PDB file of C-alpha atoms in Angstrom:
ATOM      1  CA  UNK A 162       0.000   0.000   0.000  1.00 43.00           C
ATOM      2  CA  UNK A 163       1.497   3.306  -1.094  1.00 46.00           C
ATOM      3  CA  UNK A 164       1.165   6.417   1.075  1.00 45.00           C
ATOM      4  CA  UNK A 165       2.669   8.906  -1.380  1.00 55.00           C
ATOM      5  CA  UNK A 166       1.442  12.508  -1.230  1.00 61.00           C
ATOM      6  CA  UNK A 167       0.446  14.168  -4.492  1.00 67.00           C
ATOM      7  CA  UNK A 168       0.255  17.885  -5.220  1.00 75.00           C
ATOM      8  CA  UNK A 169      -1.680  17.384  -8.438  1.00 89.00           C
ATOM      9  CA  UNK A 170      -4.648  15.254  -9.541  1.00 96.00           C
ATOM     10  CA  UNK A 171      -3.789  11.568  -9.530  1.00 98.00           C
ATOM     11  CA  UNK A 172      -3.392  10.523 -13.169  1.00 98.00           C
ATOM     12  CA  UNK A 173      -4.529   6.921 -13.629  1.00 99.00           C
ATOM     13  CA  UNK A 174      -4.448   4.934 -16.865  1.00 99.00           C
ATOM     14  CA  UNK A 175      -6.767   1.949 -17.323  1.00 99.00           C
ATOM     15  CA  UNK A 176      -6.171  -0.627 -20.030  1.00 98.00           C
ATOM     16  CA  UNK A 177      -7.963  -3.914 -20.389  1.00 99.00           C
ATOM     17  CA  UNK A 178      -8.669  -7.077 -22.340  1.00 98.00           C
ATOM     18  CA  UNK A 179      -5.359  -7.336 -24.178  1.00 98.00           C
ATOM     19  CA  UNK A 180      -5.931 -11.046 -24.963  1.00 98.00           C
ATOM     20  CA  UNK A 181      -2.250 -11.705 -25.641  1.00 98.00           C
ATOM     21  CA  UNK A 182      -0.909 -15.076 -26.765  1.00 98.00           C
ATOM     22  CA  UNK A 183       2.342 -16.917 -26.105  1.00 97.00           C
ATOM     23  CA  UNK A 184       3.281 -16.107 -29.697  1.00 97.00           C
ATOM     24  CA  UNK A 185       3.446 -12.420 -30.567  1.00 96.00           C
ATOM     25  CA  UNK A 186       1.670 -13.169 -33.849  1.00 97.00           C
ATOM     26  CA  UNK A 187      -1.375 -14.661 -32.113  1.00 97.00           C
ATOM     27  CA  UNK A 188      -4.718 -13.430 -33.434  1.00 96.00           C
ATOM     28  CA  UNK A 189      -8.132 -12.930 -31.867  1.00 95.00           C
ATOM     29  CA  UNK A 190     -10.950 -12.657 -34.409  1.00 94.00           C
ATOM     30  CA  UNK A 191      -8.384 -11.930 -37.092  1.00 93.00           C
ATOM     31  CA  UNK A 192      -6.562  -9.206 -35.143  1.00 95.00           C
ATOM     32  CA  UNK A 193      -2.964  -9.536 -33.921  1.00 97.00           C
ATOM     33  CA  UNK A 194      -3.464  -8.608 -30.299  1.00 98.00           C
ATOM     34  CA  UNK A 195       0.195  -7.774 -29.616  1.00 98.00           C
ATOM     35  CA  UNK A 196       0.194  -5.368 -32.572  1.00 97.00           C
ATOM     36  CA  UNK A 197      -2.911  -3.580 -31.336  1.00 98.00           C
ATOM     37  CA  UNK A 198      -1.612  -3.407 -27.750  1.00 98.00           C
ATOM     38  CA  UNK A 199       1.653  -1.905 -28.983  1.00 98.00           C
ATOM     39  CA  UNK A 200      -0.286   0.809 -30.818  1.00 98.00           C
ATOM     40  CA  UNK A 201      -2.280   1.612 -27.673  1.00 99.00           C
ATOM     41  CA  UNK A 202       0.896   1.779 -25.585  1.00 99.00           C
ATOM     42  CA  UNK A 203       2.429   4.136 -28.149  1.00 98.00           C
ATOM     43  CA  UNK A 204      -0.655   6.330 -27.830  1.00 98.00           C
ATOM     44  CA  UNK A 205      -0.377   6.344 -24.044  1.00 99.00           C
ATOM     45  CA  UNK A 206       3.279   7.379 -24.232  1.00 98.00           C
ATOM     46  CA  UNK A 207       2.418  10.191 -26.631  1.00 98.00           C
ATOM     47  CA  UNK A 208      -0.511  11.498 -24.584  1.00 98.00           C
ATOM     48  CA  UNK A 209       0.552  10.844 -20.995  1.00 97.00           C
ATOM     49  CA  UNK A 210       3.875  12.411 -19.983  1.00 95.00           C
ATOM     50  CA  UNK A 211       3.009  11.720 -16.336  1.00 96.00           C
ATOM     51  CA  UNK A 212       1.219   8.612 -15.078  1.00 98.00           C
ATOM     52  CA  UNK A 213       0.833   7.918 -11.365  1.00 97.00           C
ATOM     53  CA  UNK A 214      -0.829   4.511 -11.619  1.00 97.00           C
ATOM     54  CA  UNK A 215      -1.721   1.927 -14.275  1.00 98.00           C
ATOM     55  CA  UNK A 216      -4.673  -0.427 -13.786  1.00 98.00           C
ATOM     56  CA  UNK A 217      -4.815  -3.474 -16.081  1.00 98.00           C
ATOM     57  CA  UNK A 218      -8.340  -4.768 -15.583  1.00 98.00           C
ATOM     58  CA  UNK A 219      -8.256  -8.367 -16.750  1.00 96.00           C
ATOM     59  CA  UNK A 220      -8.271 -10.744 -19.707  1.00 97.00           C
ATOM     60  CA  UNK A 221      -4.685  -9.686 -20.175  1.00 98.00           C
ATOM     61  CA  UNK A 222      -3.911 -13.010 -21.852  1.00 98.00           C
ATOM     62  CA  UNK A 223      -6.048 -15.117 -24.167  1.00 97.00           C
ATOM     63  CA  UNK A 224      -4.174 -18.370 -23.567  1.00 97.00           C
ATOM     64  CA  UNK A 225      -3.003 -17.671 -19.976  1.00 96.00           C
ATOM     65  CA  UNK A 226       0.587 -18.351 -21.010  1.00 97.00           C
ATOM     66  CA  UNK A 227       3.444 -17.130 -18.859  1.00 96.00           C
ATOM     67  CA  UNK A 228       5.146 -15.812 -22.008  1.00 97.00           C
ATOM     68  CA  UNK A 229       2.207 -13.503 -22.729  1.00 98.00           C
ATOM     69  CA  UNK A 230       2.217 -12.123 -19.181  1.00 97.00           C
ATOM     70  CA  UNK A 231       5.973 -11.632 -19.266  1.00 96.00           C
ATOM     71  CA  UNK A 232       5.722  -9.560 -22.453  1.00 97.00           C
ATOM     72  CA  UNK A 233       3.019  -7.425 -20.901  1.00 97.00           C
ATOM     73  CA  UNK A 234       5.029  -7.011 -17.714  1.00 95.00           C
ATOM     74  CA  UNK A 235       8.069  -5.835 -19.686  1.00 95.00           C
ATOM     75  CA  UNK A 236       5.977  -3.412 -21.716  1.00 96.00           C
ATOM     76  CA  UNK A 237       4.298  -1.861 -18.685  1.00 96.00           C
ATOM     77  CA  UNK A 238       7.551  -1.725 -16.718  1.00 93.00           C
ATOM     78  CA  UNK A 239       8.752   0.755 -19.331  1.00 95.00           C
ATOM     79  CA  UNK A 240       6.366   3.356 -17.904  1.00 96.00           C
ATOM     80  CA  UNK A 241       8.230   3.213 -14.578  1.00 95.00           C
ATOM     81  CA  UNK A 242       5.049   3.662 -12.556  1.00 95.00           C
ATOM     82  CA  UNK A 243       3.084   1.418 -10.176  1.00 95.00           C
ATOM     83  CA  UNK A 244       0.966  -1.123 -12.042  1.00 95.00           C
ATOM     84  CA  UNK A 245      -1.806  -3.344 -10.689  1.00 96.00           C
ATOM     85  CA  UNK A 246      -3.301  -6.338 -12.477  1.00 96.00           C
ATOM     86  CA  UNK A 247      -6.767  -7.828 -12.204  1.00 97.00           C
ATOM     87  CA  UNK A 248      -7.589 -11.371 -13.221  1.00 96.00           C
ATOM     88  CA  UNK A 249     -10.170 -11.852 -15.965  1.00 96.00           C
ATOM     89  CA  UNK A 250     -11.988 -14.990 -17.019  1.00 96.00           C
ATOM     90  CA  UNK A 251      -9.262 -15.813 -19.576  1.00 96.00           C
ATOM     91  CA  UNK A 252      -6.448 -15.342 -17.054  1.00 96.00           C
ATOM     92  CA  UNK A 253      -4.825 -17.793 -14.665  1.00 95.00           C
ATOM     93  CA  UNK A 254      -3.145 -16.621 -11.469  1.00 92.00           C
ATOM     94  CA  UNK A 255      -0.120 -18.949 -11.425  1.00 92.00           C
ATOM     95  CA  UNK A 256       1.504 -17.854 -14.714  1.00 94.00           C
ATOM     96  CA  UNK A 257       0.490 -14.254 -14.037  1.00 93.00           C
ATOM     97  CA  UNK A 258       2.210 -14.290 -10.655  1.00 92.00           C
ATOM     98  CA  UNK A 259       5.236 -16.015 -12.150  1.00 91.00           C
ATOM     99  CA  UNK A 260       5.558 -13.188 -14.668  1.00 90.00           C
ATOM    100  CA  UNK A 261       5.305 -10.664 -11.840  1.00 87.00           C
ATOM    101  CA  UNK A 262       7.928 -12.622  -9.901  1.00 80.00           C
ATOM    102  CA  UNK A 263       5.351 -13.676  -7.292  1.00 56.00           C
ATOM    103  CA  UNK A 264       4.497 -10.110  -6.217  1.00 63.00           C
ATOM    104  CA  UNK A 265       0.975 -10.953  -5.041  1.00 67.00           C
ATOM    105  CA  UNK A 266       0.409  -7.386  -3.830  1.00 73.00           C
ATOM    106  CA  UNK A 267       0.082  -6.253  -7.441  1.00 87.00           C
ATOM    107  CA  UNK A 268      -2.762  -8.624  -8.340  1.00 91.00           C
ATOM    108  CA  UNK A 269      -6.438  -8.701  -7.329  1.00 93.00           C
ATOM    109  CA  UNK A 270      -7.713  -9.026  -4.677  1.00 95.00           C
ATOM    110  CA  UNK A 271      -5.700  -6.247  -3.083  1.00 95.00           C
ATOM    111  CA  UNK A 272      -5.854  -2.689  -1.790  1.00 97.00           C
ATOM    112  CA  UNK A 273      -3.609   0.212  -2.787  1.00 96.00           C
ATOM    113  CA  UNK A 274      -3.478   3.748  -1.440  1.00 96.00           C
ATOM    114  CA  UNK A 275      -2.288   6.705  -3.499  1.00 96.00           C
ATOM    115  CA  UNK A 276      -2.635  10.223  -2.162  1.00 94.00           C
ATOM    116  CA  UNK A 277      -6.271  10.949  -1.281  1.00 96.00           C
ATOM    117  CA  UNK A 278      -7.513   7.787  -2.996  1.00 98.00           C
ATOM    118  CA  UNK A 279      -7.783   4.111  -2.101  1.00 98.00           C
ATOM    119  CA  UNK A 280      -8.137   1.486  -4.832  1.00 98.00           C
ATOM    120  CA  UNK A 281      -9.875  -1.783  -4.009  1.00 98.00           C
ATOM    121  CA  UNK A 282      -9.193  -4.463  -6.625  1.00 98.00           C
ATOM    122  CA  UNK A 283     -11.584  -7.416  -6.632  1.00 98.00           C
ATOM    123  CA  UNK A 284     -11.417 -10.816  -8.312  1.00 97.00           C
ATOM    124  CA  UNK A 285     -14.781 -11.299 -10.053  1.00 98.00           C
ATOM    125  CA  UNK A 286     -13.843 -14.518 -11.861  1.00 97.00           C
ATOM    126  CA  UNK A 287     -15.397 -17.964 -11.578  1.00 95.00           C
ATOM    127  CA  UNK A 288     -12.729 -20.608 -12.323  1.00 92.00           C
ATOM    128  CA  UNK A 289     -13.379 -22.147 -15.723  1.00 91.00           C
ATOM    129  CA  UNK A 290     -16.418 -19.959 -16.427  1.00 95.00           C
ATOM    130  CA  UNK A 291     -17.040 -16.773 -18.429  1.00 95.00           C
ATOM    131  CA  UNK A 292     -19.604 -14.898 -16.252  1.00 96.00           C
ATOM    132  CA  UNK A 293     -18.681 -12.898 -13.176  1.00 96.00           C
ATOM    133  CA  UNK A 294     -19.379 -13.452  -9.491  1.00 97.00           C
ATOM    134  CA  UNK A 295     -18.350 -11.963  -6.174  1.00 98.00           C
ATOM    135  CA  UNK A 296     -18.544 -14.610  -3.465  1.00 97.00           C
ATOM    136  CA  UNK A 297     -19.153 -14.005   0.224  1.00 98.00           C
ATOM    137  CA  UNK A 298     -15.409 -13.874   0.870  1.00 98.00           C
ATOM    138  CA  UNK A 299     -15.030 -11.254  -1.860  1.00 98.00           C
ATOM    139  CA  UNK A 300     -17.837  -9.125  -0.457  1.00 98.00           C
ATOM    140  CA  UNK A 301     -16.380  -9.444   3.044  1.00 98.00           C
ATOM    141  CA  UNK A 302     -13.000  -8.339   1.667  1.00 98.00           C
ATOM    142  CA  UNK A 303     -14.687  -5.325   0.074  1.00 99.00           C
ATOM    143  CA  UNK A 304     -16.529  -4.485   3.293  1.00 98.00           C
ATOM    144  CA  UNK A 305     -13.304  -4.560   5.299  1.00 98.00           C
ATOM    145  CA  UNK A 306     -11.427  -2.530   2.705  1.00 98.00           C
ATOM    146  CA  UNK A 307     -14.068   0.193   2.581  1.00 98.00           C
ATOM    147  CA  UNK A 308     -14.451   0.319   6.355  1.00 98.00           C
ATOM    148  CA  UNK A 309     -10.688   0.453   6.841  1.00 97.00           C
ATOM    149  CA  UNK A 310      -9.848   2.937   4.102  1.00 97.00           C
ATOM    150  CA  UNK A 311      -7.722   5.780   5.438  1.00 96.00           C
ATOM    151  CA  UNK A 312      -8.508   8.084   2.533  1.00 97.00           C
ATOM    152  CA  UNK A 313     -11.646  10.079   1.792  1.00 96.00           C
ATOM    153  CA  UNK A 314     -12.166   8.594  -1.650  1.00 98.00           C
ATOM    154  CA  UNK A 315     -12.293   5.027  -2.979  1.00 99.00           C
ATOM    155  CA  UNK A 316     -12.310   3.565  -6.485  1.00 99.00           C
ATOM    156  CA  UNK A 317     -13.404  -0.073  -6.824  1.00 99.00           C
ATOM    157  CA  UNK A 318     -11.967  -2.083  -9.715  1.00 99.00           C
ATOM    158  CA  UNK A 319     -13.077  -5.446 -11.084  1.00 98.00           C
ATOM    159  CA  UNK A 320     -13.097  -7.302 -14.383  1.00 98.00           C
ATOM    160  CA  UNK A 321     -16.771  -8.068 -14.962  1.00 98.00           C
ATOM    161  CA  UNK A 322     -19.536  -5.502 -15.329  1.00 99.00           C
ATOM    162  CA  UNK A 323     -21.840  -5.101 -12.309  1.00 98.00           C
ATOM    163  CA  UNK A 324     -24.552  -3.341 -14.359  1.00 98.00           C
ATOM    164  CA  UNK A 325     -26.087  -4.260 -17.741  1.00 98.00           C
ATOM    165  CA  UNK A 326     -24.406  -2.889 -20.857  1.00 97.00           C
ATOM    166  CA  UNK A 327     -27.433  -3.119 -23.126  1.00 97.00           C
ATOM    167  CA  UNK A 328     -25.953  -6.061 -25.061  1.00 97.00           C
ATOM    168  CA  UNK A 329     -28.273  -9.025 -24.507  1.00 97.00           C
ATOM    169  CA  UNK A 330     -25.585 -11.678 -25.042  1.00 97.00           C
ATOM    170  CA  UNK A 331     -23.008  -9.872 -22.905  1.00 97.00           C
ATOM    171  CA  UNK A 332     -25.396  -9.104 -20.069  1.00 97.00           C
ATOM    172  CA  UNK A 333     -25.742 -12.827 -19.333  1.00 97.00           C
ATOM    173  CA  UNK A 334     -22.186 -12.470 -17.963  1.00 98.00           C
ATOM    174  CA  UNK A 335     -22.885  -9.625 -15.513  1.00 98.00           C
ATOM    175  CA  UNK A 336     -21.688 -10.109 -11.918  1.00 98.00           C
ATOM    176  CA  UNK A 337     -24.296 -12.490 -10.492  1.00 96.00           C
ATOM    177  CA  UNK A 338     -24.080 -10.986  -7.008  1.00 97.00           C
ATOM    178  CA  UNK A 339     -24.265  -7.378  -8.215  1.00 98.00           C
ATOM    179  CA  UNK A 340     -27.168  -6.625  -5.882  1.00 98.00           C
ATOM    180  CA  UNK A 341     -25.175  -7.567  -2.787  1.00 98.00           C
ATOM    181  CA  UNK A 342     -22.121  -5.788  -4.219  1.00 99.00           C
ATOM    182  CA  UNK A 343     -24.042  -2.526  -4.381  1.00 99.00           C
ATOM    183  CA  UNK A 344     -25.521  -3.123  -0.933  1.00 98.00           C
ATOM    184  CA  UNK A 345     -21.973  -3.062   0.430  1.00 99.00           C
ATOM    185  CA  UNK A 346     -21.169   0.091  -1.525  1.00 99.00           C
ATOM    186  CA  UNK A 347     -24.339   1.800  -0.282  1.00 98.00           C
ATOM    187  CA  UNK A 348     -23.098   1.404   3.302  1.00 98.00           C
ATOM    188  CA  UNK A 349     -19.899   3.338   2.570  1.00 98.00           C
ATOM    189  CA  UNK A 350     -20.135   6.963   1.412  1.00 97.00           C
ATOM    190  CA  UNK A 351     -16.421   7.073   0.572  1.00 98.00           C
ATOM    191  CA  UNK A 352     -16.918   5.149  -2.708  1.00 99.00           C
ATOM    192  CA  UNK A 353     -16.609   7.517  -5.659  1.00 99.00           C
ATOM    193  CA  UNK A 354     -16.337   5.178  -8.654  1.00 99.00           C
ATOM    194  CA  UNK A 355     -16.484   1.591  -9.907  1.00 99.00           C
ATOM    195  CA  UNK A 356     -14.525   0.617 -13.028  1.00 99.00           C
ATOM    196  CA  UNK A 357     -14.293  -2.606 -15.028  1.00 99.00           C
ATOM    197  CA  UNK A 358     -13.183  -4.260 -18.260  1.00 98.00           C
ATOM    198  CA  UNK A 359     -14.587  -7.380 -19.981  1.00 98.00           C
ATOM    199  CA  UNK A 360     -17.162  -5.576 -22.130  1.00 98.00           C
ATOM    200  CA  UNK A 361     -14.750  -4.372 -24.847  1.00 98.00           C
ATOM    201  CA  UNK A 362     -16.573  -1.043 -25.155  1.00 98.00           C
ATOM    202  CA  UNK A 363     -16.779   2.397 -23.614  1.00 98.00           C
ATOM    203  CA  UNK A 364     -19.394   3.019 -20.922  1.00 98.00           C
ATOM    204  CA  UNK A 365     -20.105   5.703 -18.360  1.00 98.00           C
ATOM    205  CA  UNK A 366     -22.967   5.938 -15.912  1.00 98.00           C
ATOM    206  CA  UNK A 367     -23.874   6.743 -12.339  1.00 98.00           C
ATOM    207  CA  UNK A 368     -25.694   5.047  -9.495  1.00 98.00           C
ATOM    208  CA  UNK A 369     -26.574   6.857  -6.258  1.00 97.00           C
ATOM    209  CA  UNK A 370     -23.769   9.348  -6.877  1.00 97.00           C
ATOM    210  CA  UNK A 371     -21.156   6.666  -7.621  1.00 99.00           C
ATOM    211  CA  UNK A 372     -19.601   6.968 -11.080  1.00 99.00           C
ATOM    212  CA  UNK A 373     -19.502   3.838 -13.261  1.00 99.00           C
ATOM    213  CA  UNK A 374     -16.983   3.364 -16.069  1.00 99.00           C
ATOM    214  CA  UNK A 375     -15.970   0.683 -18.575  1.00 99.00           C
ATOM    215  CA  UNK A 376     -13.050   0.822 -20.974  1.00 99.00           C
ATOM    216  CA  UNK A 377     -12.481  -0.321 -24.562  1.00 98.00           C
ATOM    217  CA  UNK A 378     -10.274  -3.318 -25.207  1.00 98.00           C
ATOM    218  CA  UNK A 379      -6.731  -2.828 -26.447  1.00 98.00           C
ATOM    219  CA  UNK A 380      -7.710  -5.225 -29.251  1.00 97.00           C
ATOM    220  CA  UNK A 381     -11.144  -6.233 -30.590  1.00 96.00           C
ATOM    221  CA  UNK A 382     -14.213  -4.128 -29.751  1.00 97.00           C
ATOM    222  CA  UNK A 383     -17.713  -5.505 -29.148  1.00 96.00           C
ATOM    223  CA  UNK A 384     -20.613  -3.821 -30.917  1.00 96.00           C
ATOM    224  CA  UNK A 385     -22.686  -1.751 -28.456  1.00 97.00           C
ATOM    225  CA  UNK A 386     -26.377  -2.550 -28.234  1.00 97.00           C
ATOM    226  CA  UNK A 387     -26.096  -5.933 -29.949  1.00 96.00           C
ATOM    227  CA  UNK A 388     -28.498  -8.758 -29.075  1.00 96.00           C
ATOM    228  CA  UNK A 389     -26.134 -11.472 -30.333  1.00 95.00           C
ATOM    229  CA  UNK A 390     -22.340 -11.605 -30.297  1.00 95.00           C
ATOM    230  CA  UNK A 391     -21.013  -8.976 -32.681  1.00 94.00           C
ATOM    231  CA  UNK A 392     -17.730  -7.118 -33.069  1.00 94.00           C
ATOM    232  CA  UNK A 393     -17.274  -3.517 -34.086  1.00 92.00           C
ATOM    233  CA  UNK A 394     -14.754  -1.748 -36.287  1.00 91.00           C
ATOM    234  CA  UNK A 395     -14.050   0.915 -33.650  1.00 95.00           C
ATOM    235  CA  UNK A 396     -10.345   1.314 -32.899  1.00 96.00           C
ATOM    236  CA  UNK A 397      -8.749   0.005 -29.688  1.00 98.00           C
ATOM    237  CA  UNK A 398      -8.004   2.399 -26.865  1.00 98.00           C
ATOM    238  CA  UNK A 399      -7.627   3.089 -23.160  1.00 99.00           C
ATOM    239  CA  UNK A 400      -9.139   5.311 -20.475  1.00 99.00           C
ATOM    240  CA  UNK A 401      -7.437   7.951 -18.347  1.00 99.00           C
ATOM    241  CA  UNK A 402      -8.607   9.443 -15.066  1.00 99.00           C
ATOM    242  CA  UNK A 403      -7.664  12.572 -13.177  1.00 98.00           C
ATOM    243  CA  UNK A 404      -8.646  11.882  -9.569  1.00 98.00           C
ATOM    244  CA  UNK A 405      -8.732  15.053  -7.486  1.00 97.00           C
ATOM    245  CA  UNK A 406      -8.086  15.342  -3.772  1.00 96.00           C
ATOM    246  CA  UNK A 407     -11.645  16.634  -3.268  1.00 96.00           C
ATOM    247  CA  UNK A 408     -13.138  13.527  -4.917  1.00 97.00           C
ATOM    248  CA  UNK A 409     -13.828  14.999  -8.341  1.00 98.00           C
ATOM    249  CA  UNK A 410     -13.197  12.721 -11.317  1.00 98.00           C
ATOM    250  CA  UNK A 411     -12.215  13.760 -14.817  1.00 98.00           C
ATOM    251  CA  UNK A 412     -11.956  10.987 -17.393  1.00 99.00           C
ATOM    252  CA  UNK A 413     -11.993  10.257 -21.105  1.00 99.00           C
ATOM    253  CA  UNK A 414     -11.349   7.421 -23.525  1.00 99.00           C
ATOM    254  CA  UNK A 415      -8.646   7.790 -26.154  1.00 99.00           C
ATOM    255  CA  UNK A 416      -8.415   5.561 -29.230  1.00 98.00           C
ATOM    256  CA  UNK A 417      -5.707   4.833 -31.772  1.00 98.00           C
ATOM    257  CA  UNK A 418      -6.058   6.846 -34.979  1.00 95.00           C
ATOM    258  CA  UNK A 419      -4.508   6.462 -38.411  1.00 90.00           C
ATOM    259  CA  UNK A 420      -3.879   2.707 -38.111  1.00 88.00           C
ATOM    260  CA  UNK A 421      -5.837   0.016 -39.936  1.00 86.00           C
ATOM    261  CA  UNK A 422      -6.801  -2.937 -37.762  1.00 88.00           C
ATOM    262  CA  UNK A 423      -7.920  -6.138 -39.479  1.00 84.00           C
ATOM    263  CA  UNK A 424     -10.864  -7.632 -37.606  1.00 85.00           C
ATOM    264  CA  UNK A 425     -13.121 -10.420 -38.866  1.00 81.00           C
ATOM    265  CA  UNK A 426     -16.553  -8.847 -38.384  1.00 78.00           C
ATOM    266  CA  UNK A 427     -18.302 -12.045 -39.501  1.00 77.00           C
ATOM    267  CA  UNK A 428     -17.237 -14.126 -36.490  1.00 73.00           C
ATOM    268  CA  UNK A 429     -20.107 -15.020 -34.140  1.00 73.00           C
ATOM    269  CA  UNK A 430     -18.129 -15.916 -31.032  1.00 73.00           C
ATOM    270  CA  UNK A 431     -14.702 -16.662 -29.581  1.00 69.00           C
TER     271      UNK A 431
END
């Protein structure tokens, strides 16, 4: 847990759903995921001269290979800033931890404190399954983290979406215990935002004053509002946050421009 003091808004970068393979040439739905990630990282370097924290919110590997995690670790280490990883439904903890040299404090579930903000990272995965769930132990962890937070403001991070996205096929994968999740949040007025990955699309909303945000994938994008599985030709990207000491949040999504990404729009699943 960091206790660094900041004299400026905390600049946080969120990237998600990289779906890397052991081989750099690995493709998801026709797209080389390493190529697209590299373009997003180039964009981040160009746009973000100062980053205080990077949050990688799951499905970082498609095949859960240690080689894929090691490449990601090397790439993110180049930013020379604290980085925290969340497990997604495609990830496996053992090779991920091996790539991070067994630094469990960097991987969900965990708590990190930066300036006026506390970050609570949850593991919403069900082993061997695609949908999300927060079990009683996870909710108890969240309760303790929120009750024990020493800062005024908290951001909760998880992989799966706790609210519907408006995609019928994708909303079958929403966190099954979302009702109890929000019951915990409602007991703690220090929660300012909840962020997630998994949905491969941009989203922003609000519930009882708590901001809700999802981020595009660094590779393939899902088509918003689709009833059945469908991919979109929108470019990959990332989200940045400016988190102020008074609890205000500024955020936007930035996408790669001027690069052609080959995606098979005809595929009906993966």
